[in-house]
Short mmCIF file of C-alpha atoms in Angstrom, two decimals:
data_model
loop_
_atom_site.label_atom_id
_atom_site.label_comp_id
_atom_site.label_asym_id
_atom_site.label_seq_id
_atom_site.Cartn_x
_atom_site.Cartn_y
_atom_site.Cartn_z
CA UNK A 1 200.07 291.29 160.90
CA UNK A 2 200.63 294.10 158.58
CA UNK A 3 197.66 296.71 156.82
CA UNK A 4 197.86 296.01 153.40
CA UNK A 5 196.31 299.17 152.53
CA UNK A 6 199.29 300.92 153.79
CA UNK A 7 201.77 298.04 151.73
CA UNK A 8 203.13 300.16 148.59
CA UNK A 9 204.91 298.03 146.02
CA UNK A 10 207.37 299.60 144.26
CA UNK A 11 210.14 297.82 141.73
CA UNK A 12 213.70 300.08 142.17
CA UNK A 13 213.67 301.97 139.18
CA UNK A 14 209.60 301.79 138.40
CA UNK A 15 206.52 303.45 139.52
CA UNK A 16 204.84 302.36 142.46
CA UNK A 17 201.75 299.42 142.48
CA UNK A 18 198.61 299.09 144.77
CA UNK A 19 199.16 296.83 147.50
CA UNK A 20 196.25 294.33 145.39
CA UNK A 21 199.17 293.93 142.70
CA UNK A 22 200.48 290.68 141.48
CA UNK A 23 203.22 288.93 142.96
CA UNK A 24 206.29 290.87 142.30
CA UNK A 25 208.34 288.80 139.75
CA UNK A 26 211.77 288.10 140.02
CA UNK A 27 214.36 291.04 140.37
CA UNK A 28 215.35 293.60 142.75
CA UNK A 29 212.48 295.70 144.16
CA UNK A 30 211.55 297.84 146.60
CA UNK A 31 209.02 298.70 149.03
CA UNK A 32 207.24 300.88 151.27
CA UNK A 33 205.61 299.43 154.92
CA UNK A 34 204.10 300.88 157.41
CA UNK A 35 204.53 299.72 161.00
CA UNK A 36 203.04 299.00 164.16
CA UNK A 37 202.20 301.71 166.66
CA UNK A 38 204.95 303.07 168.65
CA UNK A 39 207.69 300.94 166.46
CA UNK A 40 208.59 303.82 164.44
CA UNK A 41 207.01 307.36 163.51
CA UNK A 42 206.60 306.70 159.95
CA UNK A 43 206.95 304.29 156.97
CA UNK A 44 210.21 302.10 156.33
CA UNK A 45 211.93 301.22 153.18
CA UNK A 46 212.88 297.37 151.75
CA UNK A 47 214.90 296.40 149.26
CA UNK A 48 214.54 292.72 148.36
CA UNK A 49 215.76 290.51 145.58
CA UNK A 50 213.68 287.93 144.47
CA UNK A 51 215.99 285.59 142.87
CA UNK A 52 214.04 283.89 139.40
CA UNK A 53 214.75 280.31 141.09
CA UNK A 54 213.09 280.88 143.92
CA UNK A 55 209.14 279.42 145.39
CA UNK A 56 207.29 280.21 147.33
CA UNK A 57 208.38 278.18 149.71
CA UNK A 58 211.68 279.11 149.79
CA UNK A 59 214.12 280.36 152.33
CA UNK A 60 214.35 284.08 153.50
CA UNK A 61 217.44 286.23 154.46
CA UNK A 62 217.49 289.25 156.15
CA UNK A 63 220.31 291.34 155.55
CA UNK A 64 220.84 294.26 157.96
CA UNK A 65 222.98 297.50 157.08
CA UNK A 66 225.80 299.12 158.93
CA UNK A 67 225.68 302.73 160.24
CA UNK A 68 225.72 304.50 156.84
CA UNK A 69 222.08 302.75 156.20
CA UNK A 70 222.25 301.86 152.93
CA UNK A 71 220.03 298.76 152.56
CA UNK A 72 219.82 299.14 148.29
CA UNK A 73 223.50 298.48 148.57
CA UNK A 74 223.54 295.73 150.52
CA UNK A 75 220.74 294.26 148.14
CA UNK A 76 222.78 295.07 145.34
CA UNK A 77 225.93 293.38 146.90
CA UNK A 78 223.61 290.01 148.03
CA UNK A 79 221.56 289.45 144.94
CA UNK A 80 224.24 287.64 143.24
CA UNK A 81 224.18 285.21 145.98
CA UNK A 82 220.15 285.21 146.85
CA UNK A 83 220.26 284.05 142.93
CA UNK A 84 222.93 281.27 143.23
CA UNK A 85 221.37 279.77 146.35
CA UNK A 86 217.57 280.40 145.52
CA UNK A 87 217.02 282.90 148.82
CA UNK A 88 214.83 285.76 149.00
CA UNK A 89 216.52 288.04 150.14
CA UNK A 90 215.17 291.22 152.36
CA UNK A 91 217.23 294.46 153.28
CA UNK A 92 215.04 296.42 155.67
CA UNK A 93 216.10 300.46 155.70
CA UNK A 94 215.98 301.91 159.22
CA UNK A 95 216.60 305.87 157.70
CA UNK A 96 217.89 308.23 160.21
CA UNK A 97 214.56 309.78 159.68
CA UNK A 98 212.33 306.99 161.21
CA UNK A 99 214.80 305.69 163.21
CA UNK A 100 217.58 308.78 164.46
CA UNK A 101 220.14 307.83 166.17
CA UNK A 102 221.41 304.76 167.96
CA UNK A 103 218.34 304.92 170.19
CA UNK A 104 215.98 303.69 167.31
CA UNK A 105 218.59 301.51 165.57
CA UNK A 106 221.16 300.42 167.09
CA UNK A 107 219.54 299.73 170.33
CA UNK A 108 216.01 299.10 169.27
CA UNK A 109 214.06 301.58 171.61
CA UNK A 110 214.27 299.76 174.63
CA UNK A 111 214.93 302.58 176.64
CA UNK A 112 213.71 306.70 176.17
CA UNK A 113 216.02 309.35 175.78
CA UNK A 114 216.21 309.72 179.57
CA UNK A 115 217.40 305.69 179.85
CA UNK A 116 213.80 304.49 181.30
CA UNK A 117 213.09 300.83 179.77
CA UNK A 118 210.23 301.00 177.22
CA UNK A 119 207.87 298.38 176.74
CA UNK A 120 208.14 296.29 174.31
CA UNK A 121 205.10 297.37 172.59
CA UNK A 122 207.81 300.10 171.75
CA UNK A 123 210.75 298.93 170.64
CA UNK A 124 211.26 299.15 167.06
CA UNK A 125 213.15 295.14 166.89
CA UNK A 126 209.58 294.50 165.53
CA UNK A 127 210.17 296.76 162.07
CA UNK A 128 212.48 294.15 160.99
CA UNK A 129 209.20 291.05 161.43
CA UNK A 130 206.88 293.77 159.85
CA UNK A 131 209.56 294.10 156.67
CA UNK A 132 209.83 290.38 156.32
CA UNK A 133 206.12 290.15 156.46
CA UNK A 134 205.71 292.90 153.62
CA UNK A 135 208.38 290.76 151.61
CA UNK A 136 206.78 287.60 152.09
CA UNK A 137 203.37 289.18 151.10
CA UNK A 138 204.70 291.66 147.91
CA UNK A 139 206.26 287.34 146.75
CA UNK A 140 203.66 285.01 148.01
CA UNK A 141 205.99 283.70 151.06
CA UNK A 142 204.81 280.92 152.85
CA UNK A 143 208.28 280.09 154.57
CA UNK A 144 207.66 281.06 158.42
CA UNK A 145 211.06 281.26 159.91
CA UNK A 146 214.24 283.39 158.23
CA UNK A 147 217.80 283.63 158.36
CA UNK A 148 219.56 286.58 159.87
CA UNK A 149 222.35 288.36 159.08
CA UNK A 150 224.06 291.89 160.46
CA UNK A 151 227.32 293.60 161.28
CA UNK A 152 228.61 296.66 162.30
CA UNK A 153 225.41 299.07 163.69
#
C-alpha cells in the first residue's frame, strides 16, 4: 500500500498536482512515488501512458528499461501500442541515484555489498509493485494483476 501524501502527480511537460488530483486523463505523464522502507533511499520516477481508450478496468503493462535507464523513452516508444491495444502502460525509472549499480537494479538487493543475502523486506523487486500501484491510483485502476515486460539490465 502506498502513502498518498508522498504520491506527486506530474503530466511530462506540466507542473506537478497534489496527490488529491483528478484522475490523470489520457496522455503520457509522469510521476513521482515514494517507496517502502529499505526498497530504495529515495523517491522513483514513472512514466505511464494512459491510452484515451482505456477503463478502468483495463489491462496494465510494465515496461522495464535497459542499462542506460531511460524509462520516458521507452514510454515514448510503447504509447503507440498502449493506444492501439487499450493498455496502460507503466515505465518505472530505477535512476542510478536510487538504485546505483547492478546491486539495486539489476539484481534487486538481495544481497549487500559484501554478498550477504538481504531480507526481503530489502530488496528493491518491490519498487516495481509500488510504481504500478501509484499508476493504478494517479488512473483509477482496478485491474489487479499486470503484464511484464524487460530486456537487457
Amino acid at each position: 500500500m502506498i502513502d498518498r501524501r508522498a504520491l506527486l502527480l506530474a503530466p511530462a511537460a506540466a507542473a506537478r498536482q497534489p496527490a488529491h488530483a483528478a484522475s490523470l486523463p489520457p496522455g503520457s505523464h509522469r510521476i513521482e512515488v515514494e517507496g517502502r522502507r529499505g526498497t530504495r533511499p529515495g523517491p522513483m520516477v514513472v512514466d505511464l501512458h494512459r491510452p484515451a481508450g482505456w477503463r478502468a478496468g483495463g489491462p496494465i503493462v510494465v515496461v522495464m528499461h535497459g542499462n542506460q535507464r531511460n524509462p520516458d523513452l521507452y514510454r515514448d516508444a510503447w504509447a503507440p501500442h498502449a493506444e492501439r491495444l487499450g493498455f496502460l502502460l507503466v515505465c518505472p525509472g530505477f535512476d542510478e541515484a536510487h538504485f546505483p549499480g547492478v546491486r539495486w537494479y539489476n539484481y534487486g538487493n538481495v544481497v549487500d555489498q559484501g554478498g550477504m543475502p538481504q531480507p526481503a523486506t530489502a530488496w528493491s523487486f518491490a519498487a516495481v509493485d509500488d510504481a504500478v500501484d501509484a499508476v493504478r491510483a494517479a488512473c483509477g485502476a482496478t485491474q489487479a494483476d499486470y503484464a511484464l515486460y524487460g530486456h537487457s539490465a
